[in-house]
């Protein structure tokens, strides 16, 4: 069994001791400003995901905040309509059909890394791979991919000014592309959304834009952080890494443990719609609820020794992709991309390891978990002073 303690650097980036304290003492509690409830335990988080009649995802449509009009921020029946529109692009057959393309992208990125002495596992590998995939699905020109990363980081960050600014920039960008697709449709997601709108799907312009923004961010930010977290955890657990190199069929279940341990999405928000009692606390309509997925996935009541990274954990009913009607539409794509990324990396650079001379920093986001950079050494001989 792989039951090593996680690296101290990673333990500092994820507040495991805080999660444990909240599980035991304050599982449902108001924040310091008394403006929102924080919910930490697994069963409560799962209940809130499931009971969309009590805990709403509904946003307020705004041209300044189009992601509020996306599928992420909709309740039934609108949620069902929007999900059906885009789900055709995420069927198991279509996603599996992308495997060869993803493998080619991973190989090409490894080719580029191979010629460099200094490599950043985030910017040179974990980030560009899913960006290239989702950009091609959306029908975005290759020269615009760099802008995607900047926009994605701003959208999940803690700076509200950057959050609204990037949405304004993306609104202009996707509006122009949507206009071009109306005149010259192509075989891509944006063309499909425009076509559905023209065929009576009753999508507003801001809903179309919100959809594009969500697909862009969800299509790369989550997977980027999953791949980089996997690299980070496997580096800190030599036994697990050795097992994966010896038997690549273990990679999918190892990635499930990465999803649990370092949930890319750490927190989501709901609004109370009916008076509800949760662990003795009364939640009233209109109050906001922060549901801590990262905490739920470290709940001792569900996961034995949750602080231990164990690639053989079974069962592993983590909530990293959510639960219920809002279960992540791109979960299969994220799993496929990360499996191919790690499989290719371990085959091409089996000796890869982190450059521990540089400290790790968590991204400035309470919604997502990820690191700002991930310096890696591809081979032993590269560990020289340059």
mmCIF file of C-alpha atoms in Angstrom:
data_model
loop_
_atom_site.group_PDB
_atom_site.id
_atom_site.type_symbol
_atom_site.label_atom_id
_atom_site.label_comp_id
_atom_site.label_asym_id
_atom_site.label_seq_id
_atom_site.Cartn_x
_atom_site.Cartn_y
_atom_site.Cartn_z
ATOM 1 C CA UNK A 1 0.000 0.000 0.000
ATOM 2 C CA UNK A 2 1.153 3.525 -0.680
ATOM 3 C CA UNK A 3 0.684 5.263 2.639
ATOM 4 C CA UNK A 4 3.386 7.885 2.919
ATOM 5 C CA UNK A 5 2.913 11.218 4.570
ATOM 6 C CA UNK A 6 2.417 14.103 2.150
ATOM 7 C CA UNK A 7 5.253 16.526 1.586
ATOM 8 C CA UNK A 8 5.480 19.307 4.122
ATOM 9 C CA UNK A 9 5.362 21.906 1.354
ATOM 10 C CA UNK A 10 2.003 20.614 0.137
ATOM 11 C CA UNK A 11 0.633 20.344 3.673
ATOM 12 C CA UNK A 12 1.237 24.064 4.057
ATOM 13 C CA UNK A 13 -0.650 24.860 0.847
ATOM 14 C CA UNK A 14 -3.807 22.933 1.803
ATOM 15 C CA UNK A 15 -5.230 23.814 5.265
ATOM 16 C CA UNK A 16 -5.753 20.225 6.436
ATOM 17 C CA UNK A 17 -5.553 21.037 10.150
ATOM 18 C CA UNK A 18 -8.129 23.821 9.685
ATOM 19 C CA UNK A 19 -10.478 21.468 7.830
ATOM 20 C CA UNK A 20 -10.144 18.919 10.633
ATOM 21 C CA UNK A 21 -10.912 21.532 13.291
ATOM 22 C CA UNK A 22 -14.009 22.699 11.415
ATOM 23 C CA UNK A 23 -15.235 19.105 10.905
ATOM 24 C CA UNK A 24 -15.040 18.482 14.630
ATOM 25 C CA UNK A 25 -16.059 21.848 16.099
ATOM 26 C CA UNK A 26 -17.796 24.130 13.579
ATOM 27 C CA UNK A 27 -19.107 22.021 10.668
ATOM 28 C CA UNK A 28 -21.756 24.637 9.769
ATOM 29 C CA UNK A 29 -20.777 28.153 10.780
ATOM 30 C CA UNK A 30 -21.208 31.774 9.807
ATOM 31 C CA UNK A 31 -18.165 33.569 8.438
ATOM 32 C CA UNK A 32 -16.554 36.407 10.398
ATOM 33 C CA UNK A 33 -18.684 39.033 8.635
ATOM 34 C CA UNK A 34 -21.908 37.046 9.297
ATOM 35 C CA UNK A 35 -22.646 37.276 5.565
ATOM 36 C CA UNK A 36 -22.395 33.620 4.546
ATOM 37 C CA UNK A 37 -22.475 30.127 5.968
ATOM 38 C CA UNK A 38 -19.480 27.819 5.598
ATOM 39 C CA UNK A 39 -20.233 24.093 5.310
ATOM 40 C CA UNK A 40 -17.344 21.668 5.774
ATOM 41 C CA UNK A 41 -18.512 18.060 6.214
ATOM 42 C CA UNK A 42 -18.927 15.589 3.369
ATOM 43 C CA UNK A 43 -22.556 14.587 3.911
ATOM 44 C CA UNK A 44 -23.676 18.217 4.250
ATOM 45 C CA UNK A 45 -21.820 19.275 1.103
ATOM 46 C CA UNK A 46 -23.321 16.331 -0.790
ATOM 47 C CA UNK A 47 -26.810 17.217 0.480
ATOM 48 C CA UNK A 48 -26.477 20.810 -0.691
ATOM 49 C CA UNK A 49 -25.344 19.633 -4.138
ATOM 50 C CA UNK A 50 -28.321 17.279 -4.302
ATOM 51 C CA UNK A 51 -31.062 19.543 -2.918
ATOM 52 C CA UNK A 52 -31.111 22.233 -5.581
ATOM 53 C CA UNK A 53 -34.667 22.989 -4.461
ATOM 54 C CA UNK A 54 -33.299 24.222 -1.115
ATOM 55 C CA UNK A 55 -29.931 25.567 -2.255
ATOM 56 C CA UNK A 56 -30.003 27.512 -5.505
ATOM 57 C CA UNK A 57 -27.221 28.046 -8.037
ATOM 58 C CA UNK A 58 -29.176 30.776 -9.805
ATOM 59 C CA UNK A 59 -27.205 33.840 -10.833
ATOM 60 C CA UNK A 60 -28.454 37.236 -11.968
ATOM 61 C CA UNK A 61 -28.058 37.885 -15.691
ATOM 62 C CA UNK A 62 -25.686 40.775 -16.306
ATOM 63 C CA UNK A 63 -23.664 41.915 -19.301
ATOM 64 C CA UNK A 64 -20.892 42.794 -16.838
ATOM 65 C CA UNK A 65 -20.796 39.266 -15.383
ATOM 66 C CA UNK A 66 -21.857 36.863 -18.161
ATOM 67 C CA UNK A 67 -20.648 33.744 -16.348
ATOM 68 C CA UNK A 68 -23.633 34.329 -14.018
ATOM 69 C CA UNK A 69 -25.775 33.359 -17.018
ATOM 70 C CA UNK A 70 -23.888 30.137 -17.696
ATOM 71 C CA UNK A 71 -24.981 26.588 -16.883
ATOM 72 C CA UNK A 72 -22.928 26.816 -13.677
ATOM 73 C CA UNK A 73 -25.306 29.430 -12.265
ATOM 74 C CA UNK A 74 -28.671 28.065 -13.417
ATOM 75 C CA UNK A 75 -31.420 26.037 -11.748
ATOM 76 C CA UNK A 76 -33.943 23.802 -13.539
ATOM 77 C CA UNK A 77 -35.593 24.087 -15.987
ATOM 78 C CA UNK A 78 -33.107 26.469 -17.642
ATOM 79 C CA UNK A 79 -30.173 24.394 -16.407
ATOM 80 C CA UNK A 80 -31.563 21.290 -18.109
ATOM 81 C CA UNK A 81 -32.017 23.140 -21.399
ATOM 82 C CA UNK A 82 -28.494 24.577 -21.393
ATOM 83 C CA UNK A 83 -26.892 21.283 -20.374
ATOM 84 C CA UNK A 84 -28.642 19.405 -23.169
ATOM 85 C CA UNK A 85 -27.348 21.951 -25.682
ATOM 86 C CA UNK A 86 -23.699 21.397 -24.880
ATOM 87 C CA UNK A 87 -23.737 17.789 -23.653
ATOM 88 C CA UNK A 88 -23.690 16.537 -27.257
ATOM 89 C CA UNK A 89 -20.058 17.671 -27.440
ATOM 90 C CA UNK A 90 -19.126 15.707 -24.301
ATOM 91 C CA UNK A 91 -20.557 12.244 -24.992
ATOM 92 C CA UNK A 92 -18.291 9.330 -24.006
ATOM 93 C CA UNK A 93 -17.772 8.434 -27.676
ATOM 94 C CA UNK A 94 -16.713 11.955 -28.651
ATOM 95 C CA UNK A 95 -14.406 12.363 -25.662
ATOM 96 C CA UNK A 96 -12.713 9.009 -26.241
ATOM 97 C CA UNK A 97 -12.306 10.018 -29.861
ATOM 98 C CA UNK A 98 -10.072 12.874 -28.688
ATOM 99 C CA UNK A 99 -7.505 10.477 -27.170
ATOM 100 C CA UNK A 100 -5.195 10.381 -30.206
ATOM 101 C CA UNK A 101 -5.221 14.168 -30.495
ATOM 102 C CA UNK A 102 -4.449 14.582 -26.769
ATOM 103 C CA UNK A 103 -1.621 12.047 -27.017
ATOM 104 C CA UNK A 104 -0.123 13.989 -29.926
ATOM 105 C CA UNK A 105 -0.339 17.241 -27.965
ATOM 106 C CA UNK A 106 1.345 15.649 -24.923
ATOM 107 C CA UNK A 107 4.144 14.222 -27.080
ATOM 108 C CA UNK A 108 4.702 17.579 -28.791
ATOM 109 C CA UNK A 109 4.892 19.400 -25.452
ATOM 110 C CA UNK A 110 7.382 16.804 -24.174
ATOM 111 C CA UNK A 111 9.443 17.309 -27.334
ATOM 112 C CA UNK A 112 9.581 21.030 -26.582
ATOM 113 C CA UNK A 113 10.509 20.460 -22.939
ATOM 114 C CA UNK A 114 13.241 17.982 -23.851
ATOM 115 C CA UNK A 115 15.412 20.676 -25.466
ATOM 116 C CA UNK A 116 15.227 22.990 -22.445
ATOM 117 C CA UNK A 117 17.444 22.790 -19.387
ATOM 118 C CA UNK A 118 14.986 24.680 -17.178
ATOM 119 C CA UNK A 119 11.380 23.526 -17.318
ATOM 120 C CA UNK A 120 8.230 24.683 -15.567
ATOM 121 C CA UNK A 121 5.816 21.784 -15.337
ATOM 122 C CA UNK A 122 2.885 24.181 -15.096
ATOM 123 C CA UNK A 123 3.549 26.610 -17.947
ATOM 124 C CA UNK A 124 5.328 24.160 -20.252
ATOM 125 C CA UNK A 125 3.013 21.166 -19.806
ATOM 126 C CA UNK A 126 0.058 21.141 -17.400
ATOM 127 C CA UNK A 127 -1.365 24.452 -18.643
ATOM 128 C CA UNK A 128 -0.980 24.359 -22.445
ATOM 129 C CA UNK A 129 -2.301 20.812 -22.901
ATOM 130 C CA UNK A 130 -5.936 21.399 -21.813
ATOM 131 C CA UNK A 131 -5.920 24.925 -23.288
ATOM 132 C CA UNK A 132 -5.064 23.538 -26.730
ATOM 133 C CA UNK A 133 -7.802 20.891 -26.429
ATOM 134 C CA UNK A 134 -10.617 23.220 -25.337
ATOM 135 C CA UNK A 135 -9.523 25.927 -27.785
ATOM 136 C CA UNK A 136 -9.860 23.467 -30.645
ATOM 137 C CA UNK A 137 -13.260 22.315 -29.366
ATOM 138 C CA UNK A 138 -14.457 25.921 -29.211
ATOM 139 C CA UNK A 139 -12.883 26.761 -32.567
ATOM 140 C CA UNK A 140 -10.397 29.351 -31.290
ATOM 141 C CA UNK A 141 -7.350 30.317 -33.406
ATOM 142 C CA UNK A 142 -4.014 29.000 -32.019
ATOM 143 C CA UNK A 143 -2.575 32.512 -31.765
ATOM 144 C CA UNK A 144 -5.207 33.450 -29.146
ATOM 145 C CA UNK A 145 -4.413 30.656 -26.677
ATOM 146 C CA UNK A 146 -2.005 32.736 -24.609
ATOM 147 C CA UNK A 147 -4.828 35.136 -23.767
ATOM 148 C CA UNK A 148 -6.875 32.211 -22.449
ATOM 149 C CA UNK A 149 -4.497 31.518 -19.580
ATOM 150 C CA UNK A 150 -4.481 35.174 -18.466
ATOM 151 C CA UNK A 151 -8.273 35.343 -18.590
ATOM 152 C CA UNK A 152 -8.708 32.024 -16.780
ATOM 153 C CA UNK A 153 -6.387 33.017 -13.946
ATOM 154 C CA UNK A 154 -8.222 36.325 -13.499
ATOM 155 C CA UNK A 155 -11.628 34.644 -13.471
ATOM 156 C CA UNK A 156 -10.785 32.259 -10.600
ATOM 157 C CA UNK A 157 -8.614 34.721 -8.671
ATOM 158 C CA UNK A 158 -9.463 36.887 -5.684
ATOM 159 C CA UNK A 159 -9.109 40.276 -7.429
ATOM 160 C CA UNK A 160 -12.649 41.468 -8.206
ATOM 161 C CA UNK A 161 -11.495 44.218 -10.582
ATOM 162 C CA UNK A 162 -9.573 41.692 -12.694
ATOM 163 C CA UNK A 163 -12.558 39.319 -12.513
ATOM 164 C CA UNK A 164 -14.908 41.827 -14.147
ATOM 165 C CA UNK A 165 -12.287 43.220 -16.526
ATOM 166 C CA UNK A 166 -11.461 39.820 -17.985
ATOM 167 C CA UNK A 167 -15.145 39.074 -18.512
ATOM 168 C CA UNK A 168 -15.564 42.313 -20.429
ATOM 169 C CA UNK A 169 -12.606 41.412 -22.632
ATOM 170 C CA UNK A 170 -13.929 37.890 -23.172
ATOM 171 C CA UNK A 171 -17.410 39.215 -23.949
ATOM 172 C CA UNK A 172 -16.045 41.342 -26.780
ATOM 173 C CA UNK A 173 -13.857 38.491 -27.999
ATOM 174 C CA UNK A 174 -16.543 35.796 -28.036
ATOM 175 C CA UNK A 175 -19.184 38.164 -29.443
ATOM 176 C CA UNK A 176 -16.959 38.795 -32.445
ATOM 177 C CA UNK A 177 -16.347 35.073 -32.966
ATOM 178 C CA UNK A 178 -20.067 34.302 -32.592
ATOM 179 C CA UNK A 179 -20.848 36.930 -35.235
ATOM 180 C CA UNK A 180 -18.344 35.307 -37.616
ATOM 181 C CA UNK A 181 -19.826 31.842 -36.974
ATOM 182 C CA UNK A 182 -23.297 33.104 -37.890
ATOM 183 C CA UNK A 183 -21.937 34.035 -41.308
ATOM 184 C CA UNK A 184 -19.556 31.082 -41.704
ATOM 185 C CA UNK A 185 -20.475 28.155 -39.410
ATOM 186 C CA UNK A 186 -17.785 25.603 -38.575
ATOM 187 C CA UNK A 187 -17.665 22.267 -36.785
ATOM 188 C CA UNK A 188 -17.082 23.664 -33.299
ATOM 189 C CA UNK A 189 -18.923 24.422 -30.061
ATOM 190 C CA UNK A 190 -19.424 28.134 -30.712
ATOM 191 C CA UNK A 191 -21.062 27.377 -34.082
ATOM 192 C CA UNK A 192 -23.317 24.836 -32.347
ATOM 193 C CA UNK A 193 -24.399 27.393 -29.727
ATOM 194 C CA UNK A 194 -25.102 30.035 -32.375
ATOM 195 C CA UNK A 195 -27.038 27.503 -34.461
ATOM 196 C CA UNK A 196 -29.090 26.374 -31.450
ATOM 197 C CA UNK A 197 -29.912 29.975 -30.663
ATOM 198 C CA UNK A 198 -31.120 30.592 -34.217
ATOM 199 C CA UNK A 199 -33.202 27.391 -34.147
ATOM 200 C CA UNK A 200 -35.269 28.623 -31.221
ATOM 201 C CA UNK A 201 -33.313 27.482 -28.168
ATOM 202 C CA UNK A 202 -34.081 30.888 -26.619
ATOM 203 C CA UNK A 203 -30.526 31.625 -25.549
ATOM 204 C CA UNK A 204 -29.823 35.277 -24.909
ATOM 205 C CA UNK A 205 -26.595 36.759 -26.255
ATOM 206 C CA UNK A 206 -25.205 36.974 -22.731
ATOM 207 C CA UNK A 207 -26.018 33.282 -22.165
ATOM 208 C CA UNK A 208 -24.062 32.334 -25.285
ATOM 209 C CA UNK A 209 -21.104 34.399 -24.083
ATOM 210 C CA UNK A 210 -21.395 33.026 -20.551
ATOM 211 C CA UNK A 211 -21.329 29.513 -21.961
ATOM 212 C CA UNK A 212 -18.144 30.223 -23.926
ATOM 213 C CA UNK A 213 -16.448 31.764 -20.887
ATOM 214 C CA UNK A 214 -17.384 28.834 -18.651
ATOM 215 C CA UNK A 215 -16.213 26.247 -21.181
ATOM 216 C CA UNK A 216 -12.931 28.091 -21.586
ATOM 217 C CA UNK A 217 -12.235 28.295 -17.866
ATOM 218 C CA UNK A 218 -13.700 24.935 -16.816
ATOM 219 C CA UNK A 219 -12.035 23.337 -19.808
ATOM 220 C CA UNK A 220 -8.538 24.287 -18.786
ATOM 221 C CA UNK A 221 -8.242 25.622 -15.235
ATOM 222 C CA UNK A 222 -9.496 22.482 -13.486
ATOM 223 C CA UNK A 223 -7.456 20.082 -15.621
ATOM 224 C CA UNK A 224 -4.331 22.228 -15.424
ATOM 225 C CA UNK A 225 -4.478 22.107 -11.637
ATOM 226 C CA UNK A 226 -5.237 18.372 -11.637
ATOM 227 C CA UNK A 227 -2.173 17.611 -13.768
ATOM 228 C CA UNK A 228 0.152 19.915 -11.818
ATOM 229 C CA UNK A 229 -1.116 18.572 -8.473
ATOM 230 C CA UNK A 230 -0.490 15.023 -9.706
ATOM 231 C CA UNK A 231 3.089 15.935 -10.603
ATOM 232 C CA UNK A 232 3.492 17.517 -7.189
ATOM 233 C CA UNK A 233 2.062 14.565 -5.252
ATOM 234 C CA UNK A 234 3.873 11.877 -7.217
ATOM 235 C CA UNK A 235 7.151 13.709 -6.667
ATOM 236 C CA UNK A 236 6.516 13.679 -2.913
ATOM 237 C CA UNK A 237 5.564 9.995 -2.828
ATOM 238 C CA UNK A 238 8.360 7.947 -4.353
ATOM 239 C CA UNK A 239 6.642 4.618 -3.733
ATOM 240 C CA UNK A 240 3.511 5.724 -5.600
ATOM 241 C CA UNK A 241 5.582 7.076 -8.490
ATOM 242 C CA UNK A 242 7.536 3.808 -8.743
ATOM 243 C CA UNK A 243 4.294 1.821 -8.859
ATOM 244 C CA UNK A 244 2.886 4.037 -11.618
ATOM 245 C CA UNK A 245 6.055 3.694 -13.685
ATOM 246 C CA UNK A 246 5.901 -0.086 -13.291
ATOM 247 C CA UNK A 247 2.176 -0.341 -14.028
ATOM 248 C CA UNK A 248 0.530 2.506 -15.943
ATOM 249 C CA UNK A 249 -2.915 0.932 -15.464
ATOM 250 C CA UNK A 250 -2.774 2.323 -11.905
ATOM 251 C CA UNK A 251 -2.745 5.920 -13.196
ATOM 252 C CA UNK A 252 -6.549 6.434 -13.369
ATOM 253 C CA UNK A 253 -7.114 5.385 -9.741
ATOM 254 C CA UNK A 254 -4.082 7.402 -8.647
ATOM 255 C CA UNK A 255 -5.608 10.461 -10.304
ATOM 256 C CA UNK A 256 -8.851 9.887 -8.385
ATOM 257 C CA UNK A 257 -6.806 10.191 -5.195
ATOM 258 C CA UNK A 258 -5.199 13.384 -6.532
ATOM 259 C CA UNK A 259 -8.709 14.732 -7.156
ATOM 260 C CA UNK A 260 -9.643 13.923 -3.570
ATOM 261 C CA UNK A 261 -6.460 15.151 -1.938
ATOM 262 C CA UNK A 262 -5.985 18.334 -3.980
ATOM 263 C CA UNK A 263 -9.499 19.047 -5.251
ATOM 264 C CA UNK A 264 -9.008 21.546 -8.114
ATOM 265 C CA UNK A 265 -12.284 23.248 -7.168
ATOM 266 C CA UNK A 266 -12.097 23.886 -3.433
ATOM 267 C CA UNK A 267 -15.324 25.796 -2.886
ATOM 268 C CA UNK A 268 -18.635 26.597 -4.579
ATOM 269 C CA UNK A 269 -21.502 28.914 -3.633
ATOM 270 C CA UNK A 270 -25.239 28.382 -3.244
ATOM 271 C CA UNK A 271 -28.136 30.553 -2.007
ATOM 272 C CA UNK A 272 -30.675 29.320 0.539
ATOM 273 C CA UNK A 273 -34.211 29.292 -0.909
ATOM 274 C CA UNK A 274 -36.152 27.731 1.991
ATOM 275 C CA UNK A 275 -35.577 27.796 5.744
ATOM 276 C CA UNK A 276 -33.364 24.793 6.439
ATOM 277 C CA UNK A 277 -31.796 23.387 9.599
ATOM 278 C CA UNK A 278 -28.315 21.932 9.137
ATOM 279 C CA UNK A 279 -26.461 20.504 12.154
ATOM 280 C CA UNK A 280 -28.545 22.621 14.515
ATOM 281 C CA UNK A 281 -28.024 25.849 12.558
ATOM 282 C CA UNK A 282 -30.966 27.605 10.909
ATOM 283 C CA UNK A 283 -30.272 28.822 7.397
ATOM 284 C CA UNK A 284 -32.799 31.329 6.090
ATOM 285 C CA UNK A 285 -33.766 32.249 2.505
ATOM 286 C CA UNK A 286 -31.392 34.664 0.807
ATOM 287 C CA UNK A 287 -28.315 33.674 2.794
ATOM 288 C CA UNK A 288 -25.208 32.569 0.908
ATOM 289 C CA UNK A 289 -23.617 29.180 1.567
ATOM 290 C CA UNK A 290 -19.966 28.366 0.832
ATOM 291 C CA UNK A 291 -19.690 24.620 0.278
ATOM 292 C CA UNK A 292 -16.127 23.484 0.903
ATOM 293 C CA UNK A 293 -15.439 20.589 -1.478
ATOM 294 C CA UNK A 294 -11.785 20.465 -0.465
ATOM 295 C CA UNK A 295 -12.818 20.023 3.159
ATOM 296 C CA UNK A 296 -15.485 17.412 2.362
ATOM 297 C CA UNK A 297 -12.867 15.323 0.586
ATOM 298 C CA UNK A 298 -10.808 15.227 3.794
ATOM 299 C CA UNK A 299 -13.691 14.269 6.096
ATOM 300 C CA UNK A 300 -12.571 11.569 8.552
ATOM 301 C CA UNK A 301 -16.141 10.249 8.718
ATOM 302 C CA UNK A 302 -15.906 9.175 5.068
ATOM 303 C CA UNK A 303 -12.214 8.739 4.295
ATOM 304 C CA UNK A 304 -9.947 6.681 6.552
ATOM 305 C CA UNK A 305 -6.805 8.687 7.336
ATOM 306 C CA UNK A 306 -7.710 11.429 4.828
ATOM 307 C CA UNK A 307 -4.383 13.190 5.429
ATOM 308 C CA UNK A 308 -2.589 10.228 3.816
ATOM 309 C CA UNK A 309 -2.179 10.181 0.047
ATOM 310 C CA UNK A 310 -3.007 6.594 -0.925
ATOM 311 C CA UNK A 311 -3.279 5.692 -4.615
ATOM 312 C CA UNK A 312 -4.990 2.403 -3.674
ATOM 313 C CA UNK A 313 -7.805 4.082 -1.727
ATOM 314 C CA UNK A 314 -11.015 2.146 -2.335
ATOM 315 C CA UNK A 315 -13.736 3.223 -2.217
ATOM 316 C CA UNK A 316 -12.960 6.836 -3.042
ATOM 317 C CA UNK A 317 -16.303 8.689 -3.344
ATOM 318 C CA UNK A 318 -14.767 12.167 -3.610
ATOM 319 C CA UNK A 319 -16.815 15.211 -4.622
ATOM 320 C CA UNK A 320 -14.131 16.899 -6.721
ATOM 321 C CA UNK A 321 -16.448 17.018 -9.750
ATOM 322 C CA UNK A 322 -19.519 17.922 -7.697
ATOM 323 C CA UNK A 323 -22.668 15.825 -7.380
ATOM 324 C CA UNK A 324 -26.220 15.803 -8.682
ATOM 325 C CA UNK A 325 -27.472 17.886 -11.598
ATOM 326 C CA UNK A 326 -24.354 20.073 -11.601
ATOM 327 C CA UNK A 327 -21.925 17.146 -11.787
ATOM 328 C CA UNK A 328 -19.076 18.357 -14.000
ATOM 329 C CA UNK A 329 -19.933 17.933 -17.657
ATOM 330 C CA UNK A 330 -16.243 17.729 -18.548
ATOM 331 C CA UNK A 331 -15.242 15.158 -15.908
ATOM 332 C CA UNK A 332 -14.505 12.449 -18.469
ATOM 333 C CA UNK A 333 -12.435 14.859 -20.568
ATOM 334 C CA UNK A 334 -10.447 16.003 -17.518
ATOM 335 C CA UNK A 335 -9.769 12.384 -16.544
ATOM 336 C CA UNK A 336 -8.659 11.481 -20.073
ATOM 337 C CA UNK A 337 -6.400 14.523 -20.463
ATOM 338 C CA UNK A 338 -4.741 14.024 -17.076
ATOM 339 C CA UNK A 339 -4.286 10.266 -17.621
ATOM 340 C CA UNK A 340 -2.570 10.840 -20.964
ATOM 341 C CA UNK A 341 -0.513 13.735 -19.581
ATOM 342 C CA UNK A 342 0.865 11.721 -16.640
ATOM 343 C CA UNK A 343 1.310 8.543 -18.681
ATOM 344 C CA UNK A 344 3.308 10.420 -21.323
ATOM 345 C CA UNK A 345 5.383 12.340 -18.781
ATOM 346 C CA UNK A 346 6.353 9.193 -16.860
ATOM 347 C CA UNK A 347 7.288 7.384 -20.072
ATOM 348 C CA UNK A 348 9.278 10.252 -21.543
ATOM 349 C CA UNK A 349 10.877 11.505 -18.333
ATOM 350 C CA UNK A 350 10.692 8.733 -15.702
ATOM 351 C CA UNK A 351 13.251 10.531 -13.513
ATOM 352 C CA UNK A 352 11.398 13.861 -13.420
ATOM 353 C CA UNK A 353 11.304 15.562 -10.042
ATOM 354 C CA UNK A 354 10.546 18.958 -8.563
ATOM 355 C CA UNK A 355 13.261 21.548 -8.200
ATOM 356 C CA UNK A 356 12.991 21.984 -4.422
ATOM 357 C CA UNK A 357 15.334 24.955 -4.413
ATOM 358 C CA UNK A 358 12.338 27.138 -5.308
ATOM 359 C CA UNK A 359 9.427 27.498 -2.858
ATOM 360 C CA UNK A 360 5.927 26.564 -3.963
ATOM 361 C CA UNK A 361 3.200 29.205 -3.871
ATOM 362 C CA UNK A 362 -0.532 28.615 -4.026
ATOM 363 C CA UNK A 363 -2.510 30.609 -6.586
ATOM 364 C CA UNK A 364 -4.433 33.577 -5.189
ATOM 365 C CA UNK A 365 -7.839 31.904 -5.199
ATOM 366 C CA UNK A 366 -10.135 30.586 -2.513
ATOM 367 C CA UNK A 367 -12.238 28.851 -5.208
ATOM 368 C CA UNK A 368 -9.475 26.810 -6.848
ATOM 369 C CA UNK A 369 -6.395 24.951 -5.682
ATOM 370 C CA UNK A 370 -3.234 25.146 -7.756
ATOM 371 C CA UNK A 371 0.335 26.406 -7.657
ATOM 372 C CA UNK A 372 1.762 29.505 -9.327
ATOM 373 C CA UNK A 373 4.741 27.666 -10.768
ATOM 374 C CA UNK A 374 6.126 24.142 -10.784
ATOM 375 C CA UNK A 375 9.863 24.050 -11.609
ATOM 376 C CA UNK A 376 10.919 20.520 -12.495
ATOM 377 C CA UNK A 377 14.134 18.734 -13.399
ATOM 378 C CA UNK A 378 13.586 16.216 -16.161
ATOM 379 C CA UNK A 379 16.726 14.137 -15.695
ATOM 380 C CA UNK A 380 19.375 13.644 -13.036
ATOM 381 C CA UNK A 381 22.065 15.219 -15.188
ATOM 382 C CA UNK A 382 20.067 18.432 -15.388
ATOM 383 C CA UNK A 383 20.509 18.995 -11.656
ATOM 384 C CA UNK A 384 23.494 21.258 -12.151
ATOM 385 C CA UNK A 385 24.238 24.866 -11.376
ATOM 386 C CA UNK A 386 23.464 26.967 -14.422
#
